[in-house]
C-alpha atoms as one frame of an Amber mdcrd trajectory, in Angstrom:
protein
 292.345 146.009 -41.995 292.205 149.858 -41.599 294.074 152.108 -43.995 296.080
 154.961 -42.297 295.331 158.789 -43.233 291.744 158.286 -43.732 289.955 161.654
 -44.398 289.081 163.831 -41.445 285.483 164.351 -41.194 283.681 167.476 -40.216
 280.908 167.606 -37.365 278.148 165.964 -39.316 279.668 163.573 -41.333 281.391
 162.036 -38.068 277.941 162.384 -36.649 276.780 159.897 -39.281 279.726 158.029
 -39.651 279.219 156.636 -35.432 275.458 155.869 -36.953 276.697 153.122 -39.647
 277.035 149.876 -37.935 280.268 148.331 -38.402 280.717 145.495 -40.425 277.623
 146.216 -42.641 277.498 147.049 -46.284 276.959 151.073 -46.724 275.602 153.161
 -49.966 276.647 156.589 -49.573 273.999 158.711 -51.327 275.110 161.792 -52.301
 278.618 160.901 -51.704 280.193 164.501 -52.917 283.921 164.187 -52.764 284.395
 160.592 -50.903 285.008 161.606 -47.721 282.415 159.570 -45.959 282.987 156.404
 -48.007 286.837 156.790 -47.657 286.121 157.011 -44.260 284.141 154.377 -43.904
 286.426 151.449 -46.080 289.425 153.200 -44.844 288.966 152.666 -41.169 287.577
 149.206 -41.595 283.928 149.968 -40.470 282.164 148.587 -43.611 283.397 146.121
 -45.917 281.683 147.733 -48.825 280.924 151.456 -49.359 278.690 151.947 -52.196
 279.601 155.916 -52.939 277.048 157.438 -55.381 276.452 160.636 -56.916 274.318
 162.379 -59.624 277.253 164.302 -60.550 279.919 163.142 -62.886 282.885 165.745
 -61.329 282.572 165.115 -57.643 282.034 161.428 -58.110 285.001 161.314 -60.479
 286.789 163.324 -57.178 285.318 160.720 -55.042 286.710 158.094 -57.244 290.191
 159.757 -56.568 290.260 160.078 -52.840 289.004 156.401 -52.409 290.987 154.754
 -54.885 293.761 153.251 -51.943 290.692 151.403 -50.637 290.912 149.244 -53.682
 287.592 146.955 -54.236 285.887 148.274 -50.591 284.473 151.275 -52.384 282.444
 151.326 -55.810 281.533 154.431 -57.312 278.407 154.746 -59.142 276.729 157.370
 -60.722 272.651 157.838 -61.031 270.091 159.682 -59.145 269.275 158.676 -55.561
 268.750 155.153 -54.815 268.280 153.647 -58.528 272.106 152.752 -58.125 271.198
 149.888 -56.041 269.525 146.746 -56.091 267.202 146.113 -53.431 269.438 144.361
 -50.423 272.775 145.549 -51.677 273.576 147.585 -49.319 272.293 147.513 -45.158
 273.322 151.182 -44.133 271.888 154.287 -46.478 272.948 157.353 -45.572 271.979
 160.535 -47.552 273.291 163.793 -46.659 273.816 167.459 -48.111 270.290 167.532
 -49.379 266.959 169.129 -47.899 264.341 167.525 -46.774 262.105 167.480 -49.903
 264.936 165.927 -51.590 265.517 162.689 -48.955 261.338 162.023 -48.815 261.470
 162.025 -52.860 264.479 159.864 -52.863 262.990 157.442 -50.319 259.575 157.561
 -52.028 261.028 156.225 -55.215 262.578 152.989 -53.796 259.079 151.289 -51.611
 262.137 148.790 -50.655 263.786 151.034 -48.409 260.363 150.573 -45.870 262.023
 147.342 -44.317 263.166 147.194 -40.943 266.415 145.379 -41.896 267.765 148.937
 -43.328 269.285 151.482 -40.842 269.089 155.249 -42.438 271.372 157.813 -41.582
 269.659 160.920 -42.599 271.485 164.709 -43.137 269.086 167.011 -43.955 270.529
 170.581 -45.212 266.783 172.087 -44.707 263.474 171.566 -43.175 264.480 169.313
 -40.287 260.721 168.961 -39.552 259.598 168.507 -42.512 261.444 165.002 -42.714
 260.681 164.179 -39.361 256.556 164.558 -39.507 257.639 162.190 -43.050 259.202
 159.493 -41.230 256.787 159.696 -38.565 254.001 159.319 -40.783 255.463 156.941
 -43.290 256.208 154.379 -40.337 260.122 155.467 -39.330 260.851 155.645 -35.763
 264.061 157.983 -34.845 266.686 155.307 -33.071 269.095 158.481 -32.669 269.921
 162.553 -33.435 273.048 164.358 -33.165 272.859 167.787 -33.475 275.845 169.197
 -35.253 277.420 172.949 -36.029 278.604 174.561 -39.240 278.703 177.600 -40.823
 276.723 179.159 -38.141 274.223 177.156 -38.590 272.385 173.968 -36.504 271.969
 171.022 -38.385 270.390 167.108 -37.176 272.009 164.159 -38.093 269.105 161.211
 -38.037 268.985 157.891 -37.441 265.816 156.240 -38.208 264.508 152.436 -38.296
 261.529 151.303 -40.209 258.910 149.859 -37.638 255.523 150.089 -39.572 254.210
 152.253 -36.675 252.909 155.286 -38.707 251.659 157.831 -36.434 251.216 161.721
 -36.513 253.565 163.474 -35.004 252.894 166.984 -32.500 254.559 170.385 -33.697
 256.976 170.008 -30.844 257.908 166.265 -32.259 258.479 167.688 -35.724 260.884
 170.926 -34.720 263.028 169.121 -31.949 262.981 165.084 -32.476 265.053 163.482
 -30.169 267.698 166.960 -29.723 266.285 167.571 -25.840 269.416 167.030 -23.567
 272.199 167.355 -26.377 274.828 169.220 -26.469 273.370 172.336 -28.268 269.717
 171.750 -27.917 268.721 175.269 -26.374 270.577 176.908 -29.375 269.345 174.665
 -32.285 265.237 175.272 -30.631 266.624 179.210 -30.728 267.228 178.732 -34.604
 264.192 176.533 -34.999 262.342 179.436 -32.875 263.312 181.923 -35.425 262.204
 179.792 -38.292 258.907 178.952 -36.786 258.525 182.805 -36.252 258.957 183.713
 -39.279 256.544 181.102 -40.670 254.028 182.735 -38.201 254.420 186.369 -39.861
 253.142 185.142 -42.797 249.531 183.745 -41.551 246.343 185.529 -41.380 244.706
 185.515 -38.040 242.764 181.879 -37.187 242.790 178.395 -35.740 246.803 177.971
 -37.552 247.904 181.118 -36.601 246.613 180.424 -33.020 248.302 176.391 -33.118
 251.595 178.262 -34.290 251.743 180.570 -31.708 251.112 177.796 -28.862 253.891
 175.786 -30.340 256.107 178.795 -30.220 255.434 179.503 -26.505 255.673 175.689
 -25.627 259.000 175.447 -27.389 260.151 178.495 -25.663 258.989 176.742 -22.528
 260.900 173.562 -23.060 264.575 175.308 -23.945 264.053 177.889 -21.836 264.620
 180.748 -24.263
């Protein structure tokens, strides 16, 4: 049964709360204040919320906000996915980390590379730097949302273990699955400028040259 006044969830977080399949246990890695996991127990969508943290203040916060959702959320505290037993939970999402962060965090727990897990994935940095990882570690991208805030672009990912490890193009790595969403011509734009800047920095030869085609192709395909 749903609780009323659930928390109201900003762009990305609702993003990766429509990614969670209902009716499926969820860890919420990285969990911050609760919002998510109230969110989640509160409207009925999971039966379990798992909300963990490796801080002892915001988890205590989350602790607070989801306390009217009695037994359907557990707090836990401990780094990344060491809170869990292998199985416990179906859904994983991780959020309000970079990129670096997620790989190490999904690195550490070999379990996770099972196609029965669904991974909702929030990177704060380095978009392509955790899709070329999923790509090459076997993940296949069921989804992307493409959310705003603070002036900034940010992709909300779904991915699916498949065991189909393959290497990804430059064009794969900086867009995904954006092309067509709502935003896509602005997020390339801040990708652009990224991938630009990246460019400054190399000496003239075969990467300089590889980052300059991938500049004008991705110019090409959002028509910048």
């Amino acid at each position: 049964m749903a609780v009323s006044n659930t928390p109201r969830l900003d762009a990305r977080l609702a993003a990766a709360f429509g990614y969670v399949r209902p009716g499926h246990v969820a860890a919420d890695i990285g969990c911050d204040h609760g919002k998510l996991s109230a969110a989640l127990a509160g409207s009925g969508r999971c039966p379990l919320v798992l909300a963990c943290d490796l801080r002892p203040d915001p988890l205590a916060k989350a602790r607070q906000r989801c306390a009217p959702y009695g037994d359907k959320v557990q707090c836990r505290l401990g780094s990344g996915l060491s809170v869990l037993r292998p199985g416990e939970a179906d859904d994983i999402i991780i959020a309000g980390m970079g990129a670096e962060t997620i790989i190490e965090i999904l690195e550490a727990a070999p379990w996770v590379f099972d196609a029965r897990y669904n991974l909702v994935l929030v990177p704060a940095t380095k978009h392509s730097v955790l899709r070329r990882w999923l790509a090459r570690r076997g993940f296949a991208l069921a989804g992307e949302t493409l959310c705003q805030a603070a002036g900034r672009w940010y992709a909300v990912m779904n991915a699916r273990y498949t065991g189909a490890a393959h290497e990804p193009d430059g064009l794969a790595c900086l867009c995904g699955q954006t092309a067509g969403r709502p935003g896509f011509a602005a997020y390339c734009a801040q990708q652009n400028a990224k991938l630009k800047k990246y460019r400054r920095g190399l000496p003239p030869g075969p990467e300089a040259d590889a980052v300059d085609a991938l500049i004008l192709e991705l110019e090409e395909r959002s028509c910048l």
